[in-house]
PDB file of N, CA, C and O in Angstrom:
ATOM      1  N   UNK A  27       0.820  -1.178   0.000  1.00  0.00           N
ATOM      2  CA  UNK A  27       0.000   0.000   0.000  1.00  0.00           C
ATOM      3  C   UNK A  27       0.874   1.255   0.000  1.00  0.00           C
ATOM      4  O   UNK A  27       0.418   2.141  -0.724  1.00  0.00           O
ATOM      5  N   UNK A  28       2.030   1.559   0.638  1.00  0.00           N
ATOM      6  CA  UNK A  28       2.833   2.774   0.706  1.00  0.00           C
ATOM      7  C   UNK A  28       3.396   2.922  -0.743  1.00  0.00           C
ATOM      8  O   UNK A  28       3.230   4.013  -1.288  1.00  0.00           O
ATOM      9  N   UNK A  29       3.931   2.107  -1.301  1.00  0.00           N
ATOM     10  CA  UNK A  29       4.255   2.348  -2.592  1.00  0.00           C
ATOM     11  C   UNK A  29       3.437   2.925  -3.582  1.00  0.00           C
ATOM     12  O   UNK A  29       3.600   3.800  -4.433  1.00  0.00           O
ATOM     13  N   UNK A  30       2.260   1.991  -3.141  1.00  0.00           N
ATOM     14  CA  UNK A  30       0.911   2.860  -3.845  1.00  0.00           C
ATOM     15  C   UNK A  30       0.772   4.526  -3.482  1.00  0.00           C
ATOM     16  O   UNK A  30       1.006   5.280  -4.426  1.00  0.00           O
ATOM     17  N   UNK A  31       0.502   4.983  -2.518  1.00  0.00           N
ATOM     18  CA  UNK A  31       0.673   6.065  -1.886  1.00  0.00           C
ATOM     19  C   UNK A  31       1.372   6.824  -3.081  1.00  0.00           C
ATOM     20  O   UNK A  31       0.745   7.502  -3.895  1.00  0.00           O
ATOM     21  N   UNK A  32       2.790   6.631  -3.099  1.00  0.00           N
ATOM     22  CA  UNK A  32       4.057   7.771  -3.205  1.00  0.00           C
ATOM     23  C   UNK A  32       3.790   7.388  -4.477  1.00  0.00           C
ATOM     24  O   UNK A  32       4.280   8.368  -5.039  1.00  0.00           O
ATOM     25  N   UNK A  33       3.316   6.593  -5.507  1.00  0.00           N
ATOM     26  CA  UNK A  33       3.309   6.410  -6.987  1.00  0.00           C
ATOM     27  C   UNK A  33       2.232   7.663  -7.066  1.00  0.00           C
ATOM     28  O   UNK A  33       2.165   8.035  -8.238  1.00  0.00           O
ATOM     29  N   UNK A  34       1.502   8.314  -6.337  1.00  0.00           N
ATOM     30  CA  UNK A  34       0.032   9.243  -6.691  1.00  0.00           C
ATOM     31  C   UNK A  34       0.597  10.549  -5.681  1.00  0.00           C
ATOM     32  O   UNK A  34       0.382  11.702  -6.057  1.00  0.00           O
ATOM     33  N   UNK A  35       1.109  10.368  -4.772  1.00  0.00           N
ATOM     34  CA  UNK A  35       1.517  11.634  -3.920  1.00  0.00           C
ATOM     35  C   UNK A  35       2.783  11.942  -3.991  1.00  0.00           C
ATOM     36  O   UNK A  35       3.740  11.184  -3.834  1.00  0.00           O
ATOM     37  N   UNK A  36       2.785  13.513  -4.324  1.00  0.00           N
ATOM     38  CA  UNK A  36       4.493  13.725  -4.733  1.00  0.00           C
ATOM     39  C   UNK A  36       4.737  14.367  -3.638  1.00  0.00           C
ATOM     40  O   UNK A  36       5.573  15.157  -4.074  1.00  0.00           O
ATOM     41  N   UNK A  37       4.614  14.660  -2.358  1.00  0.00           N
ATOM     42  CA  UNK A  37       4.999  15.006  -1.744  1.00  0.00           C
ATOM     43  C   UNK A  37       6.183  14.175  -0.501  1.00  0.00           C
ATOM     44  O   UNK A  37       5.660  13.748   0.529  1.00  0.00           O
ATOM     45  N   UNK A  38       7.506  14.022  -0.657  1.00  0.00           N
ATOM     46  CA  UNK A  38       8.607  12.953  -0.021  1.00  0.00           C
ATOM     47  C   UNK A  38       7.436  12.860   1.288  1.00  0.00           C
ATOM     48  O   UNK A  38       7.117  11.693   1.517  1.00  0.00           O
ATOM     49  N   UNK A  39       6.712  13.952   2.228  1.00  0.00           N
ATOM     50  CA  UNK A  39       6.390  12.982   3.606  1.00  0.00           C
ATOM     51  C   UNK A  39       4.824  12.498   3.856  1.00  0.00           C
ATOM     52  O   UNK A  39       3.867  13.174   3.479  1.00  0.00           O
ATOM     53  N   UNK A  40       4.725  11.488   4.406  1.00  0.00           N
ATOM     54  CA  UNK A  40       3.237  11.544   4.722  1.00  0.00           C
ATOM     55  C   UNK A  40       2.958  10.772   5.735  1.00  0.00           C
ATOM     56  O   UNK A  40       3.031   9.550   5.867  1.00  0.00           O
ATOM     57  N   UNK A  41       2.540  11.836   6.626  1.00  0.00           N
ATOM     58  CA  UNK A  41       2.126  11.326   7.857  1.00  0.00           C
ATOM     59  C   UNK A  41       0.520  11.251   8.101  1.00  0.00           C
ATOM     60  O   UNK A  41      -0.307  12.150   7.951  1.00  0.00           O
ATOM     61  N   UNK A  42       0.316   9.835   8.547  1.00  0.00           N
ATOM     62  CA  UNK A  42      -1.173   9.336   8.555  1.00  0.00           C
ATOM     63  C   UNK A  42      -1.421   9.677  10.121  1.00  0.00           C
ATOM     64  O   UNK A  42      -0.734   9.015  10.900  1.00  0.00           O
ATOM     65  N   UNK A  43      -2.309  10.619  10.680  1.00  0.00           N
ATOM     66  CA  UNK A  43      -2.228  10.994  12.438  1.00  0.00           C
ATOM     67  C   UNK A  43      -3.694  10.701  12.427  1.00  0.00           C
ATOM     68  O   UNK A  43      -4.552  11.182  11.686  1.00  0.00           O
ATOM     69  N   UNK A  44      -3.876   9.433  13.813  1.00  0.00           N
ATOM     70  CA  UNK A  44      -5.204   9.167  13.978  1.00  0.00           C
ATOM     71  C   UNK A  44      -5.767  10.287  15.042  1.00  0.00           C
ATOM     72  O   UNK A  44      -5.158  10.451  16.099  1.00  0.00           O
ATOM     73  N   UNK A  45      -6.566  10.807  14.837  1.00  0.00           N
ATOM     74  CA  UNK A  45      -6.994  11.477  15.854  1.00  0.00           C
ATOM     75  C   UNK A  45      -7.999  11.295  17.105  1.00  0.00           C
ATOM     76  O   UNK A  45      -8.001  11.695  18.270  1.00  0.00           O
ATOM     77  N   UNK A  46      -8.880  10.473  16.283  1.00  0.00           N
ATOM     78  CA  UNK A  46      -9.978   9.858  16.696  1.00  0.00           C
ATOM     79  C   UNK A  46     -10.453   8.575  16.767  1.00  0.00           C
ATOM     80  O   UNK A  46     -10.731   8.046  15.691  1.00  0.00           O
ATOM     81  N   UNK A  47     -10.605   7.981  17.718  1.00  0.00           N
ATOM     82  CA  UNK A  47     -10.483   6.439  17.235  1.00  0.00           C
ATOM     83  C   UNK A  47     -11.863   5.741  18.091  1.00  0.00           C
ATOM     84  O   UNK A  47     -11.597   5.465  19.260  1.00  0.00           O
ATOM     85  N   UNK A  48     -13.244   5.439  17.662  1.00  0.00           N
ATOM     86  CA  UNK A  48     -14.083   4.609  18.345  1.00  0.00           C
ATOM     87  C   UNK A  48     -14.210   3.365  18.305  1.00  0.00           C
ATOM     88  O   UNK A  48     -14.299   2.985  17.137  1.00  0.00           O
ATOM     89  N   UNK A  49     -14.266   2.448  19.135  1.00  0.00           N
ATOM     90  CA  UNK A  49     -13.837   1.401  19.139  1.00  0.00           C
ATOM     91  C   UNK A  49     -14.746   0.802  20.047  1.00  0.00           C
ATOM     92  O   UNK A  49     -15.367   1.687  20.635  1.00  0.00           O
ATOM     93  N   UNK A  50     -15.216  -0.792  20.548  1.00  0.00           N
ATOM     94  CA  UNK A  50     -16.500  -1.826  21.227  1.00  0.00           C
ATOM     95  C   UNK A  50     -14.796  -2.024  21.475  1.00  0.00           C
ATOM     96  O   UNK A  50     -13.917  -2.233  20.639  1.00  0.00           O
ATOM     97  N   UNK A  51     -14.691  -1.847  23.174  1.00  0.00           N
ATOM     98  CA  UNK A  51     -13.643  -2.469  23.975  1.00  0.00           C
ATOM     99  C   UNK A  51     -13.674  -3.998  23.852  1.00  0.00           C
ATOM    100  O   UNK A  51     -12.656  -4.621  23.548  1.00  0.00           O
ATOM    101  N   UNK A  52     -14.892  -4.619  24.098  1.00  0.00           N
ATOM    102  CA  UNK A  52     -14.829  -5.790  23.890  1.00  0.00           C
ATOM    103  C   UNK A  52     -14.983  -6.610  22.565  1.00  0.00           C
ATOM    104  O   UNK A  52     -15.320  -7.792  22.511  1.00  0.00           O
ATOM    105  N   UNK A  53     -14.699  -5.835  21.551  1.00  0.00           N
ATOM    106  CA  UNK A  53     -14.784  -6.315  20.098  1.00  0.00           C
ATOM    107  C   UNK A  53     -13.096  -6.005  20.218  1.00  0.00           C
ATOM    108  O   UNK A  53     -12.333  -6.962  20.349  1.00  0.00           O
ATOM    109  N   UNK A  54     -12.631  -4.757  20.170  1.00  0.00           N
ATOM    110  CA  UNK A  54     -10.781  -4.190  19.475  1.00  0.00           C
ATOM    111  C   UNK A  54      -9.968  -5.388  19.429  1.00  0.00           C
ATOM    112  O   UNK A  54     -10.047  -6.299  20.253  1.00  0.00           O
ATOM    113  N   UNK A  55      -9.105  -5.351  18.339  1.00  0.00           N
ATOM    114  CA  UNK A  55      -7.774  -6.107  18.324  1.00  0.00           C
ATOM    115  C   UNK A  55      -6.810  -4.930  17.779  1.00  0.00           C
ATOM    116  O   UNK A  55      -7.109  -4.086  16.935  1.00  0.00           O
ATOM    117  N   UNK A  56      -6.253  -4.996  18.087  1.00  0.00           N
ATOM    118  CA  UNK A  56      -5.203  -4.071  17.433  1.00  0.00           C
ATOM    119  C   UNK A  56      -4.396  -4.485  16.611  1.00  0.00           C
ATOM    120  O   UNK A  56      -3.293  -3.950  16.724  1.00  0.00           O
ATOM    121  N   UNK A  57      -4.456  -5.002  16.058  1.00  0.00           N
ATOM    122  CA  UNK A  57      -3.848  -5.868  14.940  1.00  0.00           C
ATOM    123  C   UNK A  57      -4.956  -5.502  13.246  1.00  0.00           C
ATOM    124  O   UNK A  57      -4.597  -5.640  12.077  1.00  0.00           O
ATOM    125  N   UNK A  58      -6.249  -5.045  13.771  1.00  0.00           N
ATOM    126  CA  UNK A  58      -7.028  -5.242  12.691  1.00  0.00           C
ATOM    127  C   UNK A  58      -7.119  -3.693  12.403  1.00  0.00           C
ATOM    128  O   UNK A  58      -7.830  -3.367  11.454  1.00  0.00           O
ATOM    129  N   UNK A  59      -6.453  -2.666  13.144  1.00  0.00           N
ATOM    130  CA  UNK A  59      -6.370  -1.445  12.800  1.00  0.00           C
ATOM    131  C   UNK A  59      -5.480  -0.990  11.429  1.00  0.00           C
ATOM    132  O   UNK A  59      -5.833  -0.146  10.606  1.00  0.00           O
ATOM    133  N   UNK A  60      -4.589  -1.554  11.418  1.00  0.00           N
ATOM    134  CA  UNK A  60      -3.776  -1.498   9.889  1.00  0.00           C
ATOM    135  C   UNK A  60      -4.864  -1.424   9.077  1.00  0.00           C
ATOM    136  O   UNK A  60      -5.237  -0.325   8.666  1.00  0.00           O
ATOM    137  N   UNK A  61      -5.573  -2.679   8.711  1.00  0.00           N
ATOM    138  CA  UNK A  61      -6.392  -3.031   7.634  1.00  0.00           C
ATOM    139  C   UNK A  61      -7.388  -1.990   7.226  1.00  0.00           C
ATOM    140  O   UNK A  61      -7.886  -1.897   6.104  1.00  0.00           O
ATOM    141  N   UNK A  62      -7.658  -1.108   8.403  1.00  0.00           N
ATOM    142  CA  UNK A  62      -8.715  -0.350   8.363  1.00  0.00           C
ATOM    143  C   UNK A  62      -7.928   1.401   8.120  1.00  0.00           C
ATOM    144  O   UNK A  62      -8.559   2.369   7.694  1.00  0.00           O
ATOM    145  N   UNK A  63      -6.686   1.414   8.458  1.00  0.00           N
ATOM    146  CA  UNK A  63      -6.165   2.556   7.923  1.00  0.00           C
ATOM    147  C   UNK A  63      -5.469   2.402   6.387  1.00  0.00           C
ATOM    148  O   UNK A  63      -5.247   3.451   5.784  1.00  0.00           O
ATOM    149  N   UNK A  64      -5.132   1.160   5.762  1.00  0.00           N
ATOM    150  CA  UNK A  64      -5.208   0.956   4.283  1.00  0.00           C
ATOM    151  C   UNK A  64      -6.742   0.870   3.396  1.00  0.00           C
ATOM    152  O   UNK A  64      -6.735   0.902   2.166  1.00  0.00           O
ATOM    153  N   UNK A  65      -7.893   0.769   4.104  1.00  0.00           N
ATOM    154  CA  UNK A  65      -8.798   1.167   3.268  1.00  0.00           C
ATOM    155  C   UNK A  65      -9.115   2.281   3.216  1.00  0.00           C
ATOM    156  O   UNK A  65      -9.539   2.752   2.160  1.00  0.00           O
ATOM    157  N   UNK A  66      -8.949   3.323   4.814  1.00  0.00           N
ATOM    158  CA  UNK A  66      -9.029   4.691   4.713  1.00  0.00           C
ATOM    159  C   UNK A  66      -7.449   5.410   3.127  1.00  0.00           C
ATOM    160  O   UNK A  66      -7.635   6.272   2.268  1.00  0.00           O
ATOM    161  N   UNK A  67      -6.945   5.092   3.227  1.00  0.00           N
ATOM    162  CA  UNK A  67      -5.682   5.897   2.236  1.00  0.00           C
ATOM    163  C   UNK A  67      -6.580   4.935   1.053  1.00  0.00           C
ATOM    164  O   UNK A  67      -7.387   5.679   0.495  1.00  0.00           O
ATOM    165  N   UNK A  68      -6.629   4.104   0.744  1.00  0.00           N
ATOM    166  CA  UNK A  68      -7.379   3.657  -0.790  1.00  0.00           C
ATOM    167  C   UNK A  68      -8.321   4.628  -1.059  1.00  0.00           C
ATOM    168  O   UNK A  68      -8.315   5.243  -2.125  1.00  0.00           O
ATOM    169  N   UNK A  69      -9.334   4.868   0.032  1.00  0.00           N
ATOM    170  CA  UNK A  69     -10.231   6.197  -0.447  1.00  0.00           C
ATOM    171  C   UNK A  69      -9.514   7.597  -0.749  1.00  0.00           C
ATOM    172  O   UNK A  69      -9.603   8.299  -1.756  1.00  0.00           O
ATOM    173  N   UNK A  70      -8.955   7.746   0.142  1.00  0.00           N
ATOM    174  CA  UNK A  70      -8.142   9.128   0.413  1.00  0.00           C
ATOM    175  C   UNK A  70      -7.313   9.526  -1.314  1.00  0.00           C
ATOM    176  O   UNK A  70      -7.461  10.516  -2.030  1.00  0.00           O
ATOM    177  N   UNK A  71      -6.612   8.512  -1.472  1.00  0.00           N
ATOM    178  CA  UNK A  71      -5.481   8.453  -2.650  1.00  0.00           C
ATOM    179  C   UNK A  71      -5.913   7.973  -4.032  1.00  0.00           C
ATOM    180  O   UNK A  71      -5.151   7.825  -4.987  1.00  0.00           O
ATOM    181  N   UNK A  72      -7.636   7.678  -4.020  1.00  0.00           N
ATOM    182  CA  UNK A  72      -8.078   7.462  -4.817  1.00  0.00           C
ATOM    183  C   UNK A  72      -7.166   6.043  -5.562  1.00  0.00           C
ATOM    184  O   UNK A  72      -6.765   6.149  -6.721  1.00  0.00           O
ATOM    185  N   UNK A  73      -6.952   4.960  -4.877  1.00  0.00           N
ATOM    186  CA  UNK A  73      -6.091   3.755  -4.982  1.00  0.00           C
ATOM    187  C   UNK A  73      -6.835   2.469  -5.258  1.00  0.00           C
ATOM    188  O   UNK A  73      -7.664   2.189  -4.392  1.00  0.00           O
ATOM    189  N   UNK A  74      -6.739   1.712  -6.162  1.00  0.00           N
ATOM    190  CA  UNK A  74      -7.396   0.695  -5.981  1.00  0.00           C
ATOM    191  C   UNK A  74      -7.810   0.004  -4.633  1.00  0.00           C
ATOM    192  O   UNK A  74      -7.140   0.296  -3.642  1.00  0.00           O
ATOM    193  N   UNK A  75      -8.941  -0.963  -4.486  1.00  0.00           N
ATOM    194  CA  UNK A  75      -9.504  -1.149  -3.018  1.00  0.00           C
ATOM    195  C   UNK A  75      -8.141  -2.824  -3.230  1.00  0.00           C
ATOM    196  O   UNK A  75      -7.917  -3.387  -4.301  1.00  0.00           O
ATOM    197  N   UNK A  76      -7.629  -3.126  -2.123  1.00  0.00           N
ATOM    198  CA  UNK A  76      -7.390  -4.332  -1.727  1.00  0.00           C
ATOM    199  C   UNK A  76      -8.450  -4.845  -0.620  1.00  0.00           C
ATOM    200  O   UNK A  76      -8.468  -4.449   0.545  1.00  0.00           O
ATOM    201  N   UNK A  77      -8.850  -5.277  -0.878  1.00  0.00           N
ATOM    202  CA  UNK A  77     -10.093  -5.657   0.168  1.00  0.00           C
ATOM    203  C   UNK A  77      -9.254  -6.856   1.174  1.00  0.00           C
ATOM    204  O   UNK A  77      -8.354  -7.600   0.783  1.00  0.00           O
ATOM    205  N   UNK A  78      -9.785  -6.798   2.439  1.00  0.00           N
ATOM    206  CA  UNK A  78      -9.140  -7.562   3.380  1.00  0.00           C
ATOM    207  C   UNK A  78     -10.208  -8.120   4.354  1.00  0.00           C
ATOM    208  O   UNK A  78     -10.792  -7.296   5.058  1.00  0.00           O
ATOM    209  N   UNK A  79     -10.480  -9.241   4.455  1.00  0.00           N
ATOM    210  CA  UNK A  79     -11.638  -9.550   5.419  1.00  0.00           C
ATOM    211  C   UNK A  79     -10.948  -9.787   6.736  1.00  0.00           C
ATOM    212  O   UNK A  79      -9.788 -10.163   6.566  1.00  0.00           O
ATOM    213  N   UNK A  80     -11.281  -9.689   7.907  1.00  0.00           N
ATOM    214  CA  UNK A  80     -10.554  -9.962   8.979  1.00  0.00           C
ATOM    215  C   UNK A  80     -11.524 -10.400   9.666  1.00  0.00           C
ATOM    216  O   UNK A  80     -12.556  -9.758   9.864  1.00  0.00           O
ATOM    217  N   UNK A  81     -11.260 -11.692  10.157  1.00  0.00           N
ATOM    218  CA  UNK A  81     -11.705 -12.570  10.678  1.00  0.00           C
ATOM    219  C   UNK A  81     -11.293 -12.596  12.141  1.00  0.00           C
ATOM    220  O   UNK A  81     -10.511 -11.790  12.645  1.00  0.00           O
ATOM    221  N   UNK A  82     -11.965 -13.716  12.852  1.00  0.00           N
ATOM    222  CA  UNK A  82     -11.295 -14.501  14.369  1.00  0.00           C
ATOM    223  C   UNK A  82     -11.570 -15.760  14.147  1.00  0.00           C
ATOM    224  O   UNK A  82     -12.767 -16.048  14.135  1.00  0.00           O
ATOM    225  N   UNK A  83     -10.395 -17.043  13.870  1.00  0.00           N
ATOM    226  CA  UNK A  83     -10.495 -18.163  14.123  1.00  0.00           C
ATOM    227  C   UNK A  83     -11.445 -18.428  15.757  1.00  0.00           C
ATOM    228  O   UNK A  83     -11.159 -17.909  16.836  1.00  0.00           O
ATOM    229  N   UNK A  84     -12.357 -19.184  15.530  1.00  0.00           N
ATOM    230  CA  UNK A  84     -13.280 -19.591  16.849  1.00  0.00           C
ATOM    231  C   UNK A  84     -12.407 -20.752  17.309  1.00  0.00           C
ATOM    232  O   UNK A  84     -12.621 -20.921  18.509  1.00  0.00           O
ATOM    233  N   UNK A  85     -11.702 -21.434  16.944  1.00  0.00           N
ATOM    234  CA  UNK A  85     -10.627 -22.326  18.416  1.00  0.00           C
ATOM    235  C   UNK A  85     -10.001 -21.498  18.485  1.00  0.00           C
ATOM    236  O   UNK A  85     -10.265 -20.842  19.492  1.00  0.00           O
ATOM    237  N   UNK A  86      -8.864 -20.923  17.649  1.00  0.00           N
ATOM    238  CA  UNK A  86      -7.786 -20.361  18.787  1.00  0.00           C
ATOM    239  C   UNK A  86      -8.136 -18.795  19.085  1.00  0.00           C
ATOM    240  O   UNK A  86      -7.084 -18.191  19.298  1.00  0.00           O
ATOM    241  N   UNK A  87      -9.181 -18.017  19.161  1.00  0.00           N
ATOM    242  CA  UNK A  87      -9.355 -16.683  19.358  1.00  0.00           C
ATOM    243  C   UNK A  87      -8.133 -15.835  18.521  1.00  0.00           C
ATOM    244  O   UNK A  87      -8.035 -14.642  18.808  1.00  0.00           O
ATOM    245  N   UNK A  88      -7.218 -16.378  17.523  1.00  0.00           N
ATOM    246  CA  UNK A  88      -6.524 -15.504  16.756  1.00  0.00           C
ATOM    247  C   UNK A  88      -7.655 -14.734  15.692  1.00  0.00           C
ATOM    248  O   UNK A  88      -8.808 -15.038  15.387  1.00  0.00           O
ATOM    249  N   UNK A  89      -6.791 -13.630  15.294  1.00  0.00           N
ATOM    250  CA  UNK A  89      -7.005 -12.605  13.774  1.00  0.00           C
ATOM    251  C   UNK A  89      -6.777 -12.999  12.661  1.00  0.00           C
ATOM    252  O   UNK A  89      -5.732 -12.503  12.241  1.00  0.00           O
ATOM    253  N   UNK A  90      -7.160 -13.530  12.100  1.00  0.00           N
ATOM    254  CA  UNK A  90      -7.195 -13.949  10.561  1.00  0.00           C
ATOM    255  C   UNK A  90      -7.124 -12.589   9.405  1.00  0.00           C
ATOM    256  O   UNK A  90      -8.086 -11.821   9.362  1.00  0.00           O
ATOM    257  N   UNK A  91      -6.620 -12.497   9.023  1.00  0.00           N
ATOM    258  CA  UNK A  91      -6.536 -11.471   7.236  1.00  0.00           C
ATOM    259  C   UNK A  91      -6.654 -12.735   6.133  1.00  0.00           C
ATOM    260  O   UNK A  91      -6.130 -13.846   6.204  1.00  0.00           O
ATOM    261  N   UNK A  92      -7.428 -12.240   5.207  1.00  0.00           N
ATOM    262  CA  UNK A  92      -7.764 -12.936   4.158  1.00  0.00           C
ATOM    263  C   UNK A  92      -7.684 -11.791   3.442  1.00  0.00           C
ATOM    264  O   UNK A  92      -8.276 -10.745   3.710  1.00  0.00           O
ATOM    265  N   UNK A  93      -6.578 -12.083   2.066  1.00  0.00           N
ATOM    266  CA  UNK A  93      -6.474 -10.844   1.188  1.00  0.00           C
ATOM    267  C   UNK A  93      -6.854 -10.788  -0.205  1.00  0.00           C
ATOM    268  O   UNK A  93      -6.751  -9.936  -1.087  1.00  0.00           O
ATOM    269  N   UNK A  94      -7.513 -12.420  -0.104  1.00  0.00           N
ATOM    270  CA  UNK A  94      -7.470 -12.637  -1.708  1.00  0.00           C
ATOM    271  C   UNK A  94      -6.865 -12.969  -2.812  1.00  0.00           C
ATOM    272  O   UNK A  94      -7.286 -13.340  -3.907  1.00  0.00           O
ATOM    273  N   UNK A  95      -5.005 -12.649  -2.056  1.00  0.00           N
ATOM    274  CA  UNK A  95      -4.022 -12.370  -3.441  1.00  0.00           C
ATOM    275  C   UNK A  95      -3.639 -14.302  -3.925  1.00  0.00           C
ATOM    276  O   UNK A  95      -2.938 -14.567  -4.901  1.00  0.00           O
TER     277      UNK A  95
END
């Protein structure tokens, strides 16, 4: 995704600053926040969508990404 970025933005810096963040305490992983700040810059940068489903395996309570590729 960053490569994508700098191929459309000529500017050398770019800083992504969350400001605001709502979140179900008992839903958050923090792990699934990436996924959700690469679909925010796909809109932003007008970038193709990589779509990413993010899951939770039900035995082991892990985060799953499914990317499609």
């Amino acid at each position: 995704m960053s490569g994508d970025i700098e191929r459309v933005e000529t500017s050398p810096y770019i800083l992504v600053t969350v400001r605001a963040l709502e979140i179900l305490e008992a839903d958050y992983a923090e792990a699934t926040l990436a996924p959700a700040i690469a679909g925010w810059a796909a809109q932003r940068f007008c970038l193709t969508p990589r779509p990413c489903v993010v899951g939770r395996d039900s035995a082991t309570g892990r985060i799953t990404f499914d990317r499609d590729e």
